[in-house]
CSV table of C-alpha atoms and ligand atoms in Angstrom, one decimal:
chain,number,residue,atom,x,y,z
A,1,MET,CA,-46.7,30.1,16.4
A,2,LEU,CA,-44.8,30.9,13.2
A,3,GLY,CA,-41.5,30.2,15.0
A,4,LEU,CA,-42.8,26.7,16.0
A,5,LEU,CA,-43.9,26.0,12.4
A,6,ILE,CA,-40.5,27.0,11.0
A,7,PHE,CA,-38.9,24.8,13.7
A,8,LYS,CA,-41.0,21.9,12.7
A,9,ILE,CA,-40.2,22.4,9.0
A,10,LEU,CA,-36.5,22.5,9.8
A,11,ILE,CA,-36.7,19.2,11.7
A,12,LEU,CA,-38.6,17.7,8.8
A,13,ILE,CA,-36.1,18.8,6.1
A,14,SER,CA,-32.9,18.3,8.1
A,15,PRO,CA,-32.2,14.8,6.8
A,16,LEU,CA,-32.6,16.1,3.3
A,17,THR,CA,-30.3,19.0,3.7
A,18,GLY,CA,-27.6,16.8,5.2
A,19,ILE,CA,-27.5,18.5,8.6
A,20,ALA,CA,-26.5,15.2,10.3
A,21,LYS,CA,-25.4,15.1,13.9
A,22,GLU,CA,-21.8,14.0,14.1
A,23,MET,CA,-21.3,10.7,15.8
A,24,PRO,CA,-19.4,11.0,19.2
A,25,GLU,CA,-15.8,10.1,19.1
A,26,SER,CA,-16.3,7.1,21.4
A,27,ASP,CA,-18.8,5.6,18.9
A,28,ILE,CA,-16.4,6.1,16.0
A,29,LEU,CA,-13.7,4.3,17.9
A,30,LYS,CA,-16.1,1.5,18.8
A,31,ILE,CA,-16.7,0.9,15.0
A,32,HIS,CA,-13.0,1.3,14.2
A,33,ASN,CA,-12.0,-1.2,16.9
A,34,LYS,CA,-14.7,-3.7,15.9
A,35,ALA,CA,-13.3,-3.8,12.3
A,36,LEU,CA,-10.6,-6.2,11.4
A,37,THR,CA,-8.2,-3.6,10.0
A,38,VAL,CA,-5.3,-4.2,7.7
A,39,ASP,CA,-2.8,-1.9,6.0
A,40,THR,CA,-1.5,-3.8,3.0
A,41,HIS,CA,1.7,-1.9,2.3
A,42,VAL,CA,4.3,-0.2,4.4
A,43,ASP,CA,8.1,0.0,3.7
A,44,THR,CA,9.2,-0.1,7.3
A,45,PRO,CA,11.6,-3.1,6.8
A,46,MET,CA,13.9,-0.7,4.9
A,47,ILE,CA,14.2,1.4,8.1
A,48,LEU,CA,14.7,-1.7,10.1
A,49,VAL,CA,17.7,-2.7,8.0
A,50,ASN,CA,19.1,0.8,7.4
A,51,GLN,CA,18.6,2.4,10.8
A,52,GLY,CA,17.8,-0.4,13.1
A,53,LEU,CA,14.4,1.0,14.0
A,54,ASP,CA,13.0,-0.4,17.3
A,55,LEU,CA,9.4,-1.4,16.6
A,56,GLY,CA,8.6,-1.9,20.3
A,57,LYS,CA,9.1,1.9,21.0
A,58,ARG,CA,6.9,4.7,20.0
A,59,ASN,CA,8.7,6.5,17.2
A,60,THR,CA,7.6,9.7,15.4
A,61,PRO,CA,7.1,10.7,11.8
A,62,PRO,CA,8.8,11.5,9.4
A,63,GLU,CA,11.5,9.1,10.8
A,64,SER,CA,9.0,6.3,10.9
A,65,ARG,CA,5.3,6.1,10.6
A,66,VAL,CA,4.8,2.5,11.8
A,67,ASP,CA,5.6,0.7,15.0
A,68,PHE,CA,3.8,-1.8,17.2
A,69,ILE,CA,2.9,0.8,19.8
A,70,ARG,CA,1.2,3.1,17.2
A,71,MET,CA,-0.5,0.1,15.6
A,72,GLN,CA,-2.1,-0.4,19.0
A,73,GLU,CA,-3.1,3.3,19.3
A,74,GLY,CA,-4.5,3.4,15.8
A,75,GLY,CA,-6.5,0.1,16.2
A,76,LEU,CA,-4.6,-1.5,13.4
A,77,ASP,CA,-4.8,-5.3,13.6
A,78,ALA,CA,-2.8,-6.5,10.6
A,79,ILE,CA,-0.1,-5.1,8.4
A,80,PHE,CA,2.0,-6.1,5.4
A,81,PHE,CA,5.7,-5.3,5.8
A,82,ALA,CA,7.1,-5.0,2.3
A,83,ALA,CA,10.6,-6.3,1.6
A,84,PHE,CA,11.4,-3.7,-1.0
A,85,THR,CA,14.3,-3.6,-3.4
A,86,SER,CA,14.8,-0.9,-6.0
A,87,GLN,CA,15.1,-1.9,-9.6
A,88,LYS,CA,18.7,-1.7,-10.8
A,89,GLU,CA,20.3,-2.8,-14.1
A,90,ARG,CA,19.6,-6.5,-14.4
A,91,THR,CA,23.1,-7.9,-14.0
A,92,PRO,CA,23.7,-11.2,-12.1
A,93,GLU,CA,25.5,-9.2,-9.3
A,94,ASN,CA,22.7,-6.7,-8.9
A,95,ILE,CA,20.1,-9.5,-8.8
A,96,GLU,CA,22.2,-11.3,-6.2
A,97,SER,CA,22.5,-8.2,-4.0
A,98,ALA,CA,18.7,-7.5,-4.3
A,99,TYR,CA,18.1,-11.1,-3.3
A,100,LYS,CA,20.3,-10.8,-0.3
A,101,LEU,CA,18.7,-7.5,0.7
A,102,ALA,CA,15.2,-8.9,0.4
A,103,HIS,CA,16.2,-11.7,2.7
A,104,GLN,CA,17.8,-9.3,5.1
A,105,MET,CA,14.5,-7.3,5.3
A,106,ILE,CA,12.6,-10.5,6.0
A,107,ASP,CA,15.2,-11.5,8.7
A,108,SER,CA,14.8,-8.1,10.4
A,109,THR,CA,11.0,-8.4,10.3
A,110,LEU,CA,11.2,-11.9,11.9
A,111,VAL,CA,13.6,-10.7,14.5
A,112,SER,CA,11.3,-7.8,15.5
A,113,CYS,CA,8.3,-10.2,15.7
A,114,GLU,CA,10.3,-12.6,17.9
A,115,LYS,CA,11.5,-9.8,20.1
A,116,TYR,CA,8.0,-8.4,20.7
A,117,LYS,CA,6.1,-11.7,20.7
A,118,ASN,CA,4.0,-10.3,23.5
A,119,LEU,CA,2.6,-7.7,21.0
A,120,VAL,CA,2.7,-9.2,17.6
A,121,SER,CA,3.2,-12.4,15.6
A,122,LEU,CA,4.2,-13.4,12.1
A,123,ALA,CA,1.1,-14.2,10.1
A,124,THR,CA,1.0,-16.3,6.9
A,125,ARG,CA,-2.6,-17.4,6.5
A,126,ALA,CA,-5.6,-15.2,5.7
A,127,SER,CA,-7.3,-16.5,8.9
A,128,ASP,CA,-4.3,-15.6,11.1
A,129,ALA,CA,-5.3,-11.9,11.5
A,130,GLU,CA,-8.6,-12.7,13.1
A,131,ARG,CA,-7.2,-15.5,15.3
A,132,LEU,CA,-4.2,-13.4,16.5
A,133,ASN,CA,-6.5,-10.4,17.1
A,134,LYS,CA,-8.6,-12.6,19.5
A,135,GLU,CA,-5.3,-13.5,21.3
A,136,GLY,CA,-4.5,-9.7,21.6
A,137,LEU,CA,-1.7,-9.8,19.1
A,138,LYS,CA,-1.1,-7.8,15.9
A,139,ALA,CA,-0.6,-9.8,12.7
A,140,ILE,CA,2.5,-9.1,10.8
A,141,TYR,CA,2.5,-10.3,7.2
A,142,ILE,CA,5.3,-10.1,4.7
A,143,GLY,CA,5.1,-8.9,1.0
A,144,LEU,CA,7.9,-8.7,-1.5
A,145,GLU,CA,7.9,-5.3,-3.4
A,146,ASN,CA,9.5,-5.9,-6.8
A,147,GLY,CA,10.1,-9.3,-8.3
A,148,PHE,CA,13.7,-8.2,-9.1
A,149,PRO,CA,15.3,-10.5,-6.4
A,150,ILE,CA,13.7,-13.5,-8.2
A,151,GLY,CA,15.8,-12.7,-11.3
A,152,THR,CA,14.9,-15.5,-13.7
A,153,ASP,CA,14.8,-18.3,-11.2
A,154,LEU,CA,11.3,-19.6,-10.6
A,155,SER,CA,12.4,-21.7,-7.6
A,156,ARG,CA,13.0,-18.5,-5.6
A,157,ILE,CA,9.3,-17.9,-5.5
A,158,LYS,CA,8.8,-21.0,-3.4
A,159,GLU,CA,11.8,-20.0,-1.3
A,160,PHE,CA,10.2,-16.6,-0.6
A,161,TYR,CA,6.9,-18.3,0.1
A,162,ASP,CA,8.6,-20.6,2.7
A,163,ARG,CA,10.0,-17.5,4.4
A,164,GLY,CA,6.5,-16.0,4.8
A,165,VAL,CA,6.0,-13.9,1.7
A,166,ARG,CA,2.3,-13.8,0.8
A,167,TYR,CA,2.3,-11.2,-2.1
A,168,ILE,CA,4.7,-10.2,-4.7
A,169,THR,CA,4.5,-6.7,-6.3
A,170,LEU,CA,5.7,-7.8,-9.7
A,171,SER,CA,7.8,-4.7,-10.5
A,172,HIS,CA,8.8,-1.3,-9.1
A,173,SER,CA,9.5,1.9,-11.0
A,174,LYS,CA,11.4,0.2,-13.9
A,175,ASN,CA,10.8,-2.8,-16.1
A,176,ASN,CA,12.2,-6.1,-14.9
A,177,ASP,CA,12.3,-9.7,-16.2
A,178,ILE,CA,8.7,-10.2,-15.2
A,179,CYS,CA,6.9,-7.3,-16.7
A,180,ASP,CA,6.9,-3.6,-17.7
A,181,SER,CA,6.6,-0.9,-15.1
A,182,SER,CA,4.1,1.9,-15.2
A,183,SER,CA,6.9,4.4,-14.5
A,184,ASP,CA,9.9,3.3,-16.7
A,185,ILE,CA,11.0,6.4,-18.6
A,186,LYS,CA,12.3,4.1,-21.4
A,187,GLY,CA,8.8,2.8,-22.0
A,188,PRO,CA,7.6,-0.8,-22.4
A,189,GLU,CA,10.1,-3.6,-23.0
A,190,HIS,CA,7.9,-6.7,-23.0
A,191,ASN,CA,4.6,-5.1,-24.1
A,192,GLY,CA,3.2,-6.1,-20.7
A,193,LEU,CA,4.0,-9.4,-19.1
A,194,SER,CA,7.1,-11.3,-20.3
A,195,GLU,CA,7.0,-15.0,-21.1
A,196,PHE,CA,8.9,-15.5,-17.8
A,197,GLY,CA,6.3,-13.3,-16.1
A,198,LYS,CA,3.5,-15.6,-17.2
A,199,GLN,CA,5.3,-18.5,-15.5
A,200,VAL,CA,5.7,-16.4,-12.4
A,201,ILE,CA,2.0,-15.8,-12.3
A,202,MET,CA,1.2,-19.5,-12.6
A,203,LYS,CA,3.7,-20.4,-10.0
A,204,MET,CA,2.3,-17.8,-7.6
A,205,ASN,CA,-1.3,-19.1,-8.2
A,206,LYS,CA,-0.1,-22.6,-7.4
A,207,LEU,CA,1.6,-21.6,-4.2
A,208,GLY,CA,-1.1,-19.2,-3.0
A,209,ILE,CA,0.9,-16.0,-3.2
A,210,MET,CA,-1.2,-12.9,-4.0
A,211,ILE,CA,-0.3,-11.1,-7.2
A,212,ASP,CA,0.2,-7.4,-6.5
A,213,VAL,CA,-0.4,-5.2,-9.6
A,214,SER,CA,0.7,-1.9,-8.1
A,215,HIS,CA,3.6,-0.4,-10.0
A,216,ILE,CA,3.1,-2.5,-13.2
A,217,SER,CA,2.1,-1.0,-16.6
A,218,ASP,CA,-1.5,-0.9,-17.7
A,219,LYS,CA,-0.8,-3.6,-20.4
A,220,ALA,CA,0.9,-5.8,-17.8
A,221,PHE,CA,-2.1,-5.5,-15.6
A,222,TYR,CA,-4.5,-6.7,-18.3
A,223,ASP,CA,-2.1,-9.5,-19.1
A,224,VAL,CA,-2.0,-10.6,-15.5
A,225,ILE,CA,-5.8,-10.7,-15.4
A,226,GLN,CA,-5.8,-12.9,-18.4
A,227,ILE,CA,-3.3,-15.4,-17.0
A,228,SER,CA,-4.1,-15.5,-13.3
A,229,ASN,CA,-6.7,-18.0,-12.1
A,230,ALA,CA,-7.1,-16.1,-8.8
A,231,PRO,CA,-8.2,-12.6,-8.0
A,232,VAL,CA,-5.4,-10.0,-7.7
A,233,ILE,CA,-4.7,-7.1,-5.4
A,234,ALA,CA,-3.3,-3.6,-5.9
A,235,SER,CA,-1.5,-3.3,-2.5
A,236,HIS,CA,-1.0,0.4,-2.8
A,237,SER,CA,-2.6,2.3,-5.8
A,238,SER,CA,-5.2,5.0,-6.1
A,239,VAL,CA,-7.7,6.3,-8.7
A,240,ARG,CA,-6.3,7.8,-11.9
A,241,ALA,CA,-9.6,9.6,-12.6
A,242,ILE,CA,-8.9,11.8,-9.5
A,243,ALA,CA,-5.1,12.0,-9.5
A,244,ASN,CA,-3.7,11.6,-13.0
A,245,HIS,CA,-0.6,9.5,-12.3
A,246,ASN,CA,0.4,6.4,-14.2
A,247,ARG,CA,0.9,4.6,-10.8
A,248,ASN,CA,-2.9,4.9,-10.3
A,249,MET,CA,-5.6,2.7,-11.9
A,250,THR,CA,-8.0,3.9,-14.6
A,251,ASP,CA,-11.7,3.3,-14.3
A,252,GLU,CA,-11.5,0.6,-16.9
A,253,MET,CA,-8.8,-1.2,-14.9
A,254,ILE,CA,-10.8,-0.9,-11.7
A,255,ARG,CA,-13.9,-2.4,-13.5
A,256,THR,CA,-11.7,-5.2,-14.8
A,257,LEU,CA,-10.2,-5.7,-11.3
A,258,ALA,CA,-13.7,-5.9,-9.7
A,259,LYS,CA,-14.9,-8.4,-12.3
A,260,ASN,CA,-11.9,-10.5,-11.4
A,261,GLY,CA,-12.9,-10.3,-7.7
A,262,GLY,CA,-9.8,-8.4,-6.7
A,263,VAL,CA,-9.3,-5.3,-4.6
A,264,ILE,CA,-7.6,-1.9,-4.9
A,265,GLN,CA,-6.0,-0.7,-1.7
A,266,ILE,CA,-5.9,3.1,-1.9
A,267,CYS,CA,-2.4,4.5,-1.3
A,268,LEU,CA,-1.9,7.5,1.0
A,269,LEU,CA,1.0,9.0,-1.1
A,270,ASP,CA,0.3,12.7,-1.9
A,271,ASP,CA,0.8,12.7,-5.6
A,272,TYR,CA,-1.4,9.6,-6.0
A,273,ILE,CA,-4.2,11.3,-4.0
A,274,LYS,CA,-4.2,14.8,-5.5
A,275,ASN,CA,-2.7,16.3,-8.6
A,276,PRO,CA,0.3,18.3,-7.5
A,277,ASP,CA,0.4,22.1,-7.8
A,278,GLN,CA,3.1,22.4,-10.5
A,279,THR,CA,3.7,26.2,-9.9
A,280,THR,CA,5.3,25.8,-6.5
A,281,THR,CA,9.1,26.0,-5.9
A,282,ARG,CA,8.8,22.7,-4.1
A,283,TYR,CA,7.4,21.0,-7.2
A,284,LYS,CA,10.2,22.4,-9.4
A,285,LYS,CA,13.0,21.4,-6.9
A,286,MET,CA,11.6,17.9,-6.3
A,287,GLN,CA,11.0,17.4,-10.1
A,288,GLU,CA,14.8,18.1,-10.7
A,289,LEU,CA,15.6,15.4,-8.1
A,290,ARG,CA,13.0,13.0,-9.6
A,291,ASN,CA,14.7,13.4,-13.0
A,292,ILE,CA,18.1,12.5,-11.4
A,293,TYR,CA,16.5,9.5,-9.7
A,294,ASN,CA,15.0,8.3,-12.9
A,295,THR,CA,18.1,8.6,-15.0
A,296,HIS,CA,21.0,8.1,-12.6
A,297,PHE,CA,20.0,6.4,-9.3
A,298,ASP,CA,20.5,2.9,-10.5
A,299,LYS,CA,24.0,3.7,-11.6
A,300,MET,CA,25.0,5.2,-8.2
A,301,ASN,CA,27.1,3.3,-5.7
A,302,GLU,CA,25.8,2.8,-2.1
A,303,GLU,CA,27.5,6.0,-0.9
A,304,GLU,CA,26.1,8.1,-3.7
A,305,GLN,CA,22.6,6.6,-3.2
A,306,SER,CA,22.6,7.4,0.5
A,307,ALA,CA,23.9,11.0,-0.3
A,308,PHE,CA,21.0,11.3,-2.8
A,309,ARG,CA,18.5,10.1,-0.2
A,310,LYS,CA,19.8,12.7,2.2
A,311,LEU,CA,19.5,15.5,-0.4
A,312,TRP,CA,16.0,14.3,-1.2
A,313,SER,CA,14.8,14.5,2.4
A,314,GLU,CA,16.7,17.8,3.0
A,315,THR,CA,15.0,19.4,0.0
A,316,SER,CA,11.7,18.0,0.9
A,317,ASN,CA,12.0,19.5,4.4
A,318,LYS,CA,13.2,22.8,3.1
A,319,TYR,CA,10.2,23.2,0.9
A,320,PRO,CA,7.4,21.5,2.9
A,321,LYS,CA,4.4,20.4,1.0
A,322,GLN,CA,0.8,21.1,1.6
A,323,LEU,CA,-0.3,17.5,2.0
A,324,PRO,CA,-3.7,16.2,0.9
A,325,THR,CA,-6.1,15.2,3.7
A,326,VAL,CA,-8.2,12.2,4.7
A,327,LYS,CA,-11.1,13.9,2.9
A,328,ASP,CA,-9.1,13.7,-0.3
A,329,LEU,CA,-8.4,10.0,0.4
A,330,VAL,CA,-12.0,9.1,1.0
A,331,ASP,CA,-12.8,10.8,-2.3
A,332,HIS,CA,-10.9,7.9,-3.9
A,333,ILE,CA,-12.8,5.3,-1.8
A,334,ASP,CA,-16.1,7.0,-2.9
A,335,HIS,CA,-15.0,6.9,-6.5
A,336,VAL,CA,-14.4,3.1,-6.4
A,337,LYS,CA,-17.6,2.6,-4.5
A,338,ASN,CA,-19.6,4.5,-7.0
A,339,LEU,CA,-17.9,2.8,-10.0
A,340,VAL,CA,-18.0,-0.8,-9.0
A,341,GLY,CA,-19.4,-1.0,-5.4
A,342,ILE,CA,-18.0,-1.1,-1.9
A,343,ASP,CA,-16.6,-4.7,-2.2
A,344,TYR,CA,-13.4,-3.9,-4.1
A,345,VAL,CA,-11.6,-1.2,-2.1
A,346,GLY,CA,-9.3,-1.0,0.9
A,347,ILE,CA,-6.3,0.8,2.3
A,348,GLY,CA,-2.5,0.4,1.7
A,349,SER,CA,-0.8,3.4,3.2
A,350,ASP,CA,2.7,3.2,1.8
A,351,PHE,CA,3.9,4.6,5.1
A,352,ASP,CA,7.7,4.7,5.3
A,353,GLY,CA,7.8,4.6,1.5
A,354,GLY,CA,6.3,8.1,0.8
A,355,GLY,CA,2.8,7.7,2.2
A,356,GLY,CA,1.3,10.3,4.7
A,357,LEU,CA,-1.5,12.8,4.7
A,358,ALA,CA,-1.9,16.1,6.7
A,359,ASP,CA,-4.3,14.4,9.1
A,360,CYS,CA,-3.0,10.8,8.7
A,361,GLN,CA,0.7,11.0,9.3
A,362,ASP,CA,1.1,7.5,10.8
A,363,VAL,CA,-0.8,4.3,11.7
A,364,SER,CA,-2.0,5.8,15.0
A,365,GLN,CA,-4.2,8.2,13.0
A,366,PHE,CA,-6.2,5.6,11.1
A,367,PRO,CA,-9.4,6.3,13.1
A,368,ASN,CA,-9.5,9.6,11.1
A,369,ILE,CA,-10.3,7.6,8.0
A,370,THR,CA,-13.1,5.8,9.8
A,371,ARG,CA,-14.6,9.1,11.0
A,372,GLU,CA,-14.6,10.5,7.5
A,373,MET,CA,-16.3,7.4,6.1
A,374,GLN,CA,-18.9,7.6,8.9
A,375,ASN,CA,-19.5,11.3,8.2
A,376,ARG,CA,-20.2,10.5,4.6
A,377,GLY,CA,-22.8,8.0,5.6
A,378,TYR,CA,-20.9,4.7,5.1
A,379,SER,CA,-22.6,1.9,7.0
A,380,GLU,CA,-20.7,0.0,9.6
A,381,GLU,CA,-20.7,-3.0,7.2
A,382,ASP,CA,-19.2,-0.8,4.5
A,383,ILE,CA,-16.5,0.4,6.9
A,384,TYR,CA,-15.6,-3.1,7.9
A,385,LYS,CA,-15.3,-4.1,4.2
A,386,VAL,CA,-12.9,-1.2,3.4
A,387,TRP,CA,-10.8,-1.8,6.5
A,388,GLY,CA,-10.2,-5.5,5.8
A,389,GLY,CA,-13.2,-7.5,4.8
A,390,ASN,CA,-12.6,-7.0,1.1
A,391,PHE,CA,-8.9,-7.7,1.2
A,392,PHE,CA,-9.2,-10.8,3.3
A,393,ARG,CA,-11.9,-12.1,1.0
A,394,VAL,CA,-9.3,-12.0,-1.8
A,395,PHE,CA,-6.6,-13.5,0.4
A,396,HIS,CA,-8.9,-16.4,1.3
A,397,LYS,CA,-9.8,-17.0,-2.3
A,398,VAL,CA,-6.1,-17.1,-3.4
A,399,GLU,CA,-5.4,-19.7,-0.7
A,400,GLU,CA,-8.5,-21.7,-1.7
A,401,LEU,CA,-7.3,-21.8,-5.4
A,402,ALA,CA,-3.7,-22.8,-4.5
A,403,GLU,CA,-2.6,-26.3,-4.9
A,404,ASN,CA,-1.2,-26.9,-1.4
B,501,LIG,ZN1,5.6,1.1,-3.9
C-alpha cells in the first residue's frame, strides 16, 4: 500500500522534477527533417580553391566539414558558402588580388553546383530554399566574407550581387575601408563605420544584400543599425556574456539587433562558445601563433602564409583541444531566447573556418543540436525558427525593402 502511494506521488511530481522521457531518435529526426534548415556560414570555398575539394564525395573532418553528401545525412537544406578573403594592407595590388580570389571562390562554388545539379542548386532568393527543398535539391547561397575586395569601388557591390552574393560580412579581423574590425590589434580607425561604409550600407539596402555584422567592432555595429533601413544578420557570432570574446555580441547588442528585427546565428567555433582554459600548453602554443598571425601574417608572401597555415594545423593536432559540446552551444541559444525571445537566433557553424564541436564535427551531425533543444523543452515551432525560420524572415524582409 505504502509502495503504491509512493509510486503515485512519484508519477505526480515527475513533471516538476524534470524526469522527462527522452524522445525516440526517429521522432527527433522527424522534427529535424521537417524544419527548413540553414547554416549561414561555412568557409568551404577556400578548400575548393586551395585543394580542389570534391563536394559530391563524402569527405571527413578536419580536412573538410561540408559536402553535399553530408548535407543530405545531416538534413541540412540550405547553406551559405562564404567567399572569404583575409584582410591585408590596403594597397591597390592587394585589393585587386582579394577581388580576384573572391571571384575565384564564387567560380568554384558555381562549378560545383553545376557539376552536382542532381543534388544542389545555386540559390539567390529567400524563397529558393523552400522551393528547391521540395524539388529534392539543396540550396547553395553565396556570401562575401570581408568587404576588402570591394576596395573603395561601390560598383563592385552590384557586380558581386549579380554573381549571386546575398550577404556581405563588412570586415574580417582587421579594419578596412568600410569599418573597424572587432579584432584589429591597432584599435579603431574610423570610430565605427567610415563615410564610405555608410554608402556601402545604403547600396546593400537598395540591392537587397543582407548586411552581416559578424567581425565588425561594437561601435561599427551600432552605426550600421543607425544607417540600415533593413534588419541585419550576424552570420556567425555567439554570446559575449557566456564566452567573453570581442567577436561575440554583448547583451545590449543582441537587444538592439532584436529591436531592429535581425538575427544572431550562433557560431560553433570553440573560443566563441566557451572561454578557453588558459593554463594548458595548447593555449600557450596557439597564443604564440595567434600573435604571429596578428602582427605578421599580412606581410607574408603566399609561400610563407601556406607554411604558417601548415604550422598552425600541425601545432593544433599535436596539442588537441577539449572541444565544447552541443550542450554548450545550446546554452547560447537559451541565452538569446531568455534575453529577447526565440525569434532572433539561428545557427552559422563556421565549418571549414574554425568551427566544430566535440559532438558536432560536421554538417552530418546537425541533428544533435535538434536533440539537445528538444531535450530542453523547445517546442517544434521554436526548433523550426532556430533552424531557419528566423533567418529567412530577415532575408525576405531585406528583399522586400530593396528597390529592385
Ligand atoms: Zn569569420
